[in-house]
mmCIF file of C-alpha atoms and ligand atoms in Angstrom:
data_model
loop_
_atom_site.group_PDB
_atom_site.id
_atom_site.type_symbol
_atom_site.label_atom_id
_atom_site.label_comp_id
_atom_site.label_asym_id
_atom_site.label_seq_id
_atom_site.Cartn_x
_atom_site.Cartn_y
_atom_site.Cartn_z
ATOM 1 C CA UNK H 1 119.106 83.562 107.161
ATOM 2 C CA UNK H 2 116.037 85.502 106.575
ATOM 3 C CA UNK H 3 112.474 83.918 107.468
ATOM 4 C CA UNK H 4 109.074 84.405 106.717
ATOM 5 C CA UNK H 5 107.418 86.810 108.998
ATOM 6 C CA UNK H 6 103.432 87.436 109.409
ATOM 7 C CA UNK H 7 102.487 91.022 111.019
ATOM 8 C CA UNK H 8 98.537 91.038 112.167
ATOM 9 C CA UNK H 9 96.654 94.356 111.843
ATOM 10 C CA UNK H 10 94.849 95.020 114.939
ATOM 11 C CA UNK H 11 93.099 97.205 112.917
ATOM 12 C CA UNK H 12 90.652 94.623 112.064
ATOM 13 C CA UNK H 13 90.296 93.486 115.203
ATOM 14 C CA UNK H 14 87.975 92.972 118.046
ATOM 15 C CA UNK H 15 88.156 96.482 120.054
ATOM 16 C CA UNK H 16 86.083 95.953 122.992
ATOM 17 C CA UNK H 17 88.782 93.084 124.061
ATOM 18 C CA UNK H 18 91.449 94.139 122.845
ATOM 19 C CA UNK H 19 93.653 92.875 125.083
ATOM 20 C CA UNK H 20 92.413 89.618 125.165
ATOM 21 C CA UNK H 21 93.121 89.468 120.975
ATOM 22 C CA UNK H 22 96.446 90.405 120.877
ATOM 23 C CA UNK H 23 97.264 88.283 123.898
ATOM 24 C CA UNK H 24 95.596 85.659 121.561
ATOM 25 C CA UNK H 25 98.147 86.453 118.510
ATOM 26 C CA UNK H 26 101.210 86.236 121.241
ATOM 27 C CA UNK H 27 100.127 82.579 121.228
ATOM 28 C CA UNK H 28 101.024 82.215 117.225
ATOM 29 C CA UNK H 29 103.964 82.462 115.283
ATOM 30 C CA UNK H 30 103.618 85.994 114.592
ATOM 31 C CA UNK H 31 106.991 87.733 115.485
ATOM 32 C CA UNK H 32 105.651 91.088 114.990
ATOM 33 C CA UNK H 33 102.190 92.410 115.617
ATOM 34 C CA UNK H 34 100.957 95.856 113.341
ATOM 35 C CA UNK H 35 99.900 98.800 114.754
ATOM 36 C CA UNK H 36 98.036 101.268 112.072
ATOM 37 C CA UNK H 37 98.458 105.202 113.356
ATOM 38 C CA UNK H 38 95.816 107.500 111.579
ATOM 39 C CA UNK H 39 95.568 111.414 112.362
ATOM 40 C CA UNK H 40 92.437 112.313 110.202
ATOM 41 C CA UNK H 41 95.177 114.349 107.887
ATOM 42 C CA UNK H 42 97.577 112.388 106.325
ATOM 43 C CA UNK H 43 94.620 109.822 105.557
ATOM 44 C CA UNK H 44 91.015 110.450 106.595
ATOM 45 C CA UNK H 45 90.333 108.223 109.074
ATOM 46 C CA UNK H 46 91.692 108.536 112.918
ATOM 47 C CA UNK H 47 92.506 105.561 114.856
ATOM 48 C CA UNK H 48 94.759 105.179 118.065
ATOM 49 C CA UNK H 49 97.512 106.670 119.235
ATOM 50 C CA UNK H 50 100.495 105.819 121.888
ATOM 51 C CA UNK H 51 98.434 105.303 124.796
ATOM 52 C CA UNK H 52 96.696 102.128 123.299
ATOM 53 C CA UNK H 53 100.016 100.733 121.990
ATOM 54 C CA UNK H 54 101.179 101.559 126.302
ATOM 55 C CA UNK H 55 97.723 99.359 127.129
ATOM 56 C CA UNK H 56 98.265 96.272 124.962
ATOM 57 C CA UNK H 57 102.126 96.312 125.356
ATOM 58 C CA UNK H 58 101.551 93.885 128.678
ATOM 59 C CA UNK H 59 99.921 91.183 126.404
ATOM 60 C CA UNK H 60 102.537 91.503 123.086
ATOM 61 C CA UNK H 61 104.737 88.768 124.743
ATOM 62 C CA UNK H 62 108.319 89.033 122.466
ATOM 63 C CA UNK H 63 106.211 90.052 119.336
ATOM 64 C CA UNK H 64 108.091 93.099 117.882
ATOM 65 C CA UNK H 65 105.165 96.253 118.056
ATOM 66 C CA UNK H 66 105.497 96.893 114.200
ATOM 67 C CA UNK H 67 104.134 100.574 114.433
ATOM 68 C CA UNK H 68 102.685 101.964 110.931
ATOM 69 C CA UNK H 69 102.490 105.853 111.666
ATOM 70 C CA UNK H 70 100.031 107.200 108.544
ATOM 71 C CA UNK H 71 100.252 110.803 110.041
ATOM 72 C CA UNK H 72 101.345 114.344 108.682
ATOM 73 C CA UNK H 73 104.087 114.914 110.649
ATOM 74 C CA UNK H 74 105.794 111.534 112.055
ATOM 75 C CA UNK H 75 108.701 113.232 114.243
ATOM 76 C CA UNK H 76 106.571 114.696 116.453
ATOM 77 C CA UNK H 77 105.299 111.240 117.819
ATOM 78 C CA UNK H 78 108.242 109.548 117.569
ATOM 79 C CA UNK H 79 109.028 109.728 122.097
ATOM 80 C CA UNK H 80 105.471 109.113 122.855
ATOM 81 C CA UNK H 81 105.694 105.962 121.046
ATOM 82 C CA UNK H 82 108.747 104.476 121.716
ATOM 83 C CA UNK H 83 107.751 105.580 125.077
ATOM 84 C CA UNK H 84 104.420 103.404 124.904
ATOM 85 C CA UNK H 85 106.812 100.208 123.502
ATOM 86 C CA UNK H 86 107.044 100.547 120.003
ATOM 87 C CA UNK H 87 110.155 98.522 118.987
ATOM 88 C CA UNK H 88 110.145 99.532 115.141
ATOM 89 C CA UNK H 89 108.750 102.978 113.896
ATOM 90 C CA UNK H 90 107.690 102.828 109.614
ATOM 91 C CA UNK H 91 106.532 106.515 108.435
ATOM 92 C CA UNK H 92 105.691 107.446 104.915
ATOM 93 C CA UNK H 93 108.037 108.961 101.951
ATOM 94 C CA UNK H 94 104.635 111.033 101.379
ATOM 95 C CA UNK H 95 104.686 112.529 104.616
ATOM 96 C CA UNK H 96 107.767 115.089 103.622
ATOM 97 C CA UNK H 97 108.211 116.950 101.142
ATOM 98 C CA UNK H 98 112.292 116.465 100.797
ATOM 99 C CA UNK H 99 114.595 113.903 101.399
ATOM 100 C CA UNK H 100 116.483 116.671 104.447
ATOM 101 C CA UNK H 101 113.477 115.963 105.966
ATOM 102 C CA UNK H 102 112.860 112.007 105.858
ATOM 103 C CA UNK H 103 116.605 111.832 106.709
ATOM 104 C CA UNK H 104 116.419 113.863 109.413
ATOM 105 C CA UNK H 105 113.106 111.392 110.601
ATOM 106 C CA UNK H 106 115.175 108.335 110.232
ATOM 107 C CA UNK H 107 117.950 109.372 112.441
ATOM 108 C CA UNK H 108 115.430 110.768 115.142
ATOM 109 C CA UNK H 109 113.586 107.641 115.117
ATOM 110 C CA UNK H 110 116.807 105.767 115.295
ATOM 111 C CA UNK H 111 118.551 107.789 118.259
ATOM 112 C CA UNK H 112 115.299 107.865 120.437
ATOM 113 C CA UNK H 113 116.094 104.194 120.338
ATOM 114 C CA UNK H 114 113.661 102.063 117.469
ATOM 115 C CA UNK H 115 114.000 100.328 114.546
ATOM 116 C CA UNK H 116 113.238 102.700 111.387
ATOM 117 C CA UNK H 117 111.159 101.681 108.234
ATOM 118 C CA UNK H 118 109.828 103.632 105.312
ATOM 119 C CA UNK H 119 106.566 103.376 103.338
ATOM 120 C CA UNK H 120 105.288 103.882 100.056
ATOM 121 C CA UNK H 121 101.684 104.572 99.032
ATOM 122 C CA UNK H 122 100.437 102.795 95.719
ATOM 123 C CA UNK H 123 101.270 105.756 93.099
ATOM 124 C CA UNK H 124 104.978 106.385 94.666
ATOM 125 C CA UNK H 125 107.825 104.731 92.108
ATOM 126 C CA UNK H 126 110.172 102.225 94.336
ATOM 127 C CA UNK H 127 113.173 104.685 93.100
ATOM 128 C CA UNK H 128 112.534 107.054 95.708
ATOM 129 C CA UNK H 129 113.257 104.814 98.660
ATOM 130 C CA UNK H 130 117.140 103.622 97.180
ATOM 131 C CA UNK H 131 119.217 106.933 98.609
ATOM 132 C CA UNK H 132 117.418 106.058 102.067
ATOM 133 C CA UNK H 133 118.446 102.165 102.285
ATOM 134 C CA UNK H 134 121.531 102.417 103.988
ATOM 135 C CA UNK H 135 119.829 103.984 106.889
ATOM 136 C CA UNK H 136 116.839 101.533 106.890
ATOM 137 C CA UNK H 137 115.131 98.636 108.662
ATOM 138 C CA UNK H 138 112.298 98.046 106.853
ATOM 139 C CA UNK H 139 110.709 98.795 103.380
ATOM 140 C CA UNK H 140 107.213 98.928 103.158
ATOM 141 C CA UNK H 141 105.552 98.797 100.279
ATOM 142 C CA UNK H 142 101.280 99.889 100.447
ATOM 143 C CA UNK H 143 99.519 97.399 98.333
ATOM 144 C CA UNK H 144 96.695 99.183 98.896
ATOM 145 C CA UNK H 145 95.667 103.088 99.108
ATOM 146 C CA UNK H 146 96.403 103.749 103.300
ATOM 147 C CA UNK H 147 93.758 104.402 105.428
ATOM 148 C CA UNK H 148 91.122 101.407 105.747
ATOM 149 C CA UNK H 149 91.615 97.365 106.161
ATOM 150 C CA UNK H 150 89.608 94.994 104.089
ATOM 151 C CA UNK H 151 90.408 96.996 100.665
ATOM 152 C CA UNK H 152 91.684 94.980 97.640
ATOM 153 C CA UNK H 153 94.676 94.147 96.608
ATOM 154 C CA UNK H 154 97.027 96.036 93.919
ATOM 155 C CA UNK H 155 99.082 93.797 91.660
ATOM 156 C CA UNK H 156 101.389 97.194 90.936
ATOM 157 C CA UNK H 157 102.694 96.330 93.972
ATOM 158 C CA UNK H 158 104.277 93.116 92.804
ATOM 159 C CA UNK H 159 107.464 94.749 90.840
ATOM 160 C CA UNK H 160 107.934 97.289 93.274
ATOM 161 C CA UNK H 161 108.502 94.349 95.753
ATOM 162 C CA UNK H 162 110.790 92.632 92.974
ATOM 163 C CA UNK H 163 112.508 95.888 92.464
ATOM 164 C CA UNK H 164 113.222 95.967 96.010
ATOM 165 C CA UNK H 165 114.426 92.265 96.632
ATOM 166 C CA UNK H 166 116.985 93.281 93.814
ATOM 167 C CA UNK H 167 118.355 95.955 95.695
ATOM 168 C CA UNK H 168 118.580 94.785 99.200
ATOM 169 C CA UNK H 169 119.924 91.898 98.039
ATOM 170 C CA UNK H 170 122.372 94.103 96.020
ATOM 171 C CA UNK H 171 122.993 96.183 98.824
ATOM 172 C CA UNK H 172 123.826 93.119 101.150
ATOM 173 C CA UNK H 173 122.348 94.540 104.315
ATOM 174 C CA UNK H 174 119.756 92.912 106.473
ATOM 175 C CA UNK H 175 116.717 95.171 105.999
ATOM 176 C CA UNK H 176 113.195 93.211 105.745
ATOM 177 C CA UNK H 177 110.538 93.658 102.890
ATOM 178 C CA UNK H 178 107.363 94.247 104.184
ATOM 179 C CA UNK H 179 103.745 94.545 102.283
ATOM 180 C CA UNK H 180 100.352 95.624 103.428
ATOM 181 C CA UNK H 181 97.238 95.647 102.343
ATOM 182 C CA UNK H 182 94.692 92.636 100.714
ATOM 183 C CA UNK H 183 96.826 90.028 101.900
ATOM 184 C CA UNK H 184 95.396 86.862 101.985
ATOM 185 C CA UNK H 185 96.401 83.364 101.119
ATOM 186 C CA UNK H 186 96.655 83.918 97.317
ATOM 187 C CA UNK H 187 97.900 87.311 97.527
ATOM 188 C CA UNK H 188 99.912 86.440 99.850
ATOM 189 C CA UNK H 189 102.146 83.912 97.796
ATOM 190 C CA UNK H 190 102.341 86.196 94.873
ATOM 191 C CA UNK H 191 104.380 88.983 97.560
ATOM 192 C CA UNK H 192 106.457 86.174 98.918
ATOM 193 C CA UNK H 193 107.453 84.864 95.279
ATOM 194 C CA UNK H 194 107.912 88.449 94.569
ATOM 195 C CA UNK H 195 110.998 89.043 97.586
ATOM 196 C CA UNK H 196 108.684 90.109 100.750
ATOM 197 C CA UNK H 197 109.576 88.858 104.347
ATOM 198 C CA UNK H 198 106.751 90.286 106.129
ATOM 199 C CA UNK H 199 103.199 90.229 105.650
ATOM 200 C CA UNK H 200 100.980 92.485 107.406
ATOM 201 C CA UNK H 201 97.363 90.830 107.033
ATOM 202 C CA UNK H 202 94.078 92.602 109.354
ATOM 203 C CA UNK H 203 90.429 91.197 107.644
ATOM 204 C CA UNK H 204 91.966 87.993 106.360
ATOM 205 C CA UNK H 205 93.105 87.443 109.753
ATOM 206 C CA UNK H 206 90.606 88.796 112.282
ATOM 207 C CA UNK H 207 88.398 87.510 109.816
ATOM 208 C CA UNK H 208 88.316 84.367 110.595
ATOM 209 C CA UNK H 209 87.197 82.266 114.126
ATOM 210 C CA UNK H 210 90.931 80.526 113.716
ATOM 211 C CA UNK H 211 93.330 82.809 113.502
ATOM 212 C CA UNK H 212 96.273 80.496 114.356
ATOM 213 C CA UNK H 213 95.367 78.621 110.879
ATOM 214 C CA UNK H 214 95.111 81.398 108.924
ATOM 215 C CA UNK H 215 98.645 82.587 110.292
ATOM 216 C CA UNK H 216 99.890 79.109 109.541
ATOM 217 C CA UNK H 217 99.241 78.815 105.985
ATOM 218 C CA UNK H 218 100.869 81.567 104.850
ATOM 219 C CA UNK H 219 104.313 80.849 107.053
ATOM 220 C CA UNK H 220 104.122 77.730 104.974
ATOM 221 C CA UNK H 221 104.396 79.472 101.632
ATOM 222 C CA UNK H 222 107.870 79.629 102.708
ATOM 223 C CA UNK H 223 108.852 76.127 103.219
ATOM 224 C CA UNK H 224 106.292 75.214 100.002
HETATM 225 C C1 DX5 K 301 95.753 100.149 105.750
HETATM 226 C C2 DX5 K 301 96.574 99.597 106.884
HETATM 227 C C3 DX5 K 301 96.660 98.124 106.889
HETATM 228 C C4 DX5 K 301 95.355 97.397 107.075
HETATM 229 C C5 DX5 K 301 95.414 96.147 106.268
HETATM 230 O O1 DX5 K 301 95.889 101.528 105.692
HETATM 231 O O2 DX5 K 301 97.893 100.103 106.825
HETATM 232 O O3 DX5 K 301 97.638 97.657 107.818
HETATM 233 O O4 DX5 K 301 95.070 97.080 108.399
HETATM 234 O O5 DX5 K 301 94.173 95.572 106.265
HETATM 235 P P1 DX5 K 301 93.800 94.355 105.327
HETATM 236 O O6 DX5 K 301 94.761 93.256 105.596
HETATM 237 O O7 DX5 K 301 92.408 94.034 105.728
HETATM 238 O O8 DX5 K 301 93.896 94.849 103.901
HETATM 239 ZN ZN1 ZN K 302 99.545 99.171 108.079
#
């Protein structure tokens, strides 16, 4: 039975107590938590790398550490963070240039001992991602250009998500549909009527003084 999941971006969140705000997500219905890697190549910002997923691991409770690697060359990070406690491991399509390649990432992501997912920036077709299915966790679909929170949303991203749904569904195997970028309440029940499972949402989150509501009202769209 597949459920509606919500995945908060610490990216938009309070640094300087970290700890203390992802302890504060544990306490809400989030089953995973999102964890935005950024080298300064593969986009141009830099943000954290294995040693900060290793410090807020303590305070994750059982929330899956949903790790979004938007680096040039994912393999090479792959130990350090599973090392750190990353349970699931998405790179991008974009970060290869051929499918040997992103294969041969998926397996070493999978026999160091995580879950695997792959991403797709905003101008990548949803084609490219079918021949790699079999071997995946997690789709996830960029609904906004990678490399900053608080951007707006794309509605391009809607019938990649359909055309997704349709094959997973097709396929039969449990792999969850995942979308990121300018989620919010509206946006977010646009993905969910669409066929996505899990919601990654940083500003509209962290945001907001209450983040337990926020969380809330979009598990609802499920049950609405
Ligand atoms: C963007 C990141 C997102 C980002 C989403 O490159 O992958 O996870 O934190 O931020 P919002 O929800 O603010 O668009
Ligand atoms: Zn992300």
């Amino acid at each position: 039975m597949r459920e509606l999941i919500v995945a908060p971006s610490i990216l938009s969140a309070d640094f300087s107590c970290i700890e203390a705000e992802v302890e504060k997500i544990s306490r809400t219905p989030s089953r995973f938590i999102h964890l935005d890697v950024m080298d300064g190549k593969f986009v141009p910002n830099t943000t954290f790398g294995p040693e900060l997923v290793k410090r807020i691991a303590p305070y994750c409770g059982s929330m899956v550490k949903d790790t979004h690697l938007m680096v040039a060359n994912p393999h090479e990070m792959v130990e350090d963070f599973i090392a750190a406690g990353s349970d699931l491991i998405t790179f991008h399509y974009e970060s290869y240039n051929d499918d040997e390649a992103r294969l041969s990432c998926i397996r070493h992501i999978k026999k160091a001992g995580a879950k695997v997912g792959m991403s797709i920036k905003p101008n990548t077709a949803p084609e490219v991602l079918l021949p790699f299915f079999k071997e995946l966790d997690l789709v996830l679909i960029m609904s906004v250009e990678p490399g900053k929170g608080g951007q707006k949303f794309m509605e391009n991203s809607l019938q990649k998500i359909a055309f997704c749904r349709k094959n997973i569904d097709e396929l039969g195997k449990d792999i969850y549909l995942e979308v990121d970028g300018g989620i919010n309440q509206e946006t977010a029940k646009l993905v969910v009527e669409a066929g996505a499972d899990v919601l990654v949402a940083g500003s509209y989150i962290f945001g907001h003084g209450d983040y337990q509501l926020r969380i809330q009202g979009m598990l609802d769209l499920w049950a609405a």
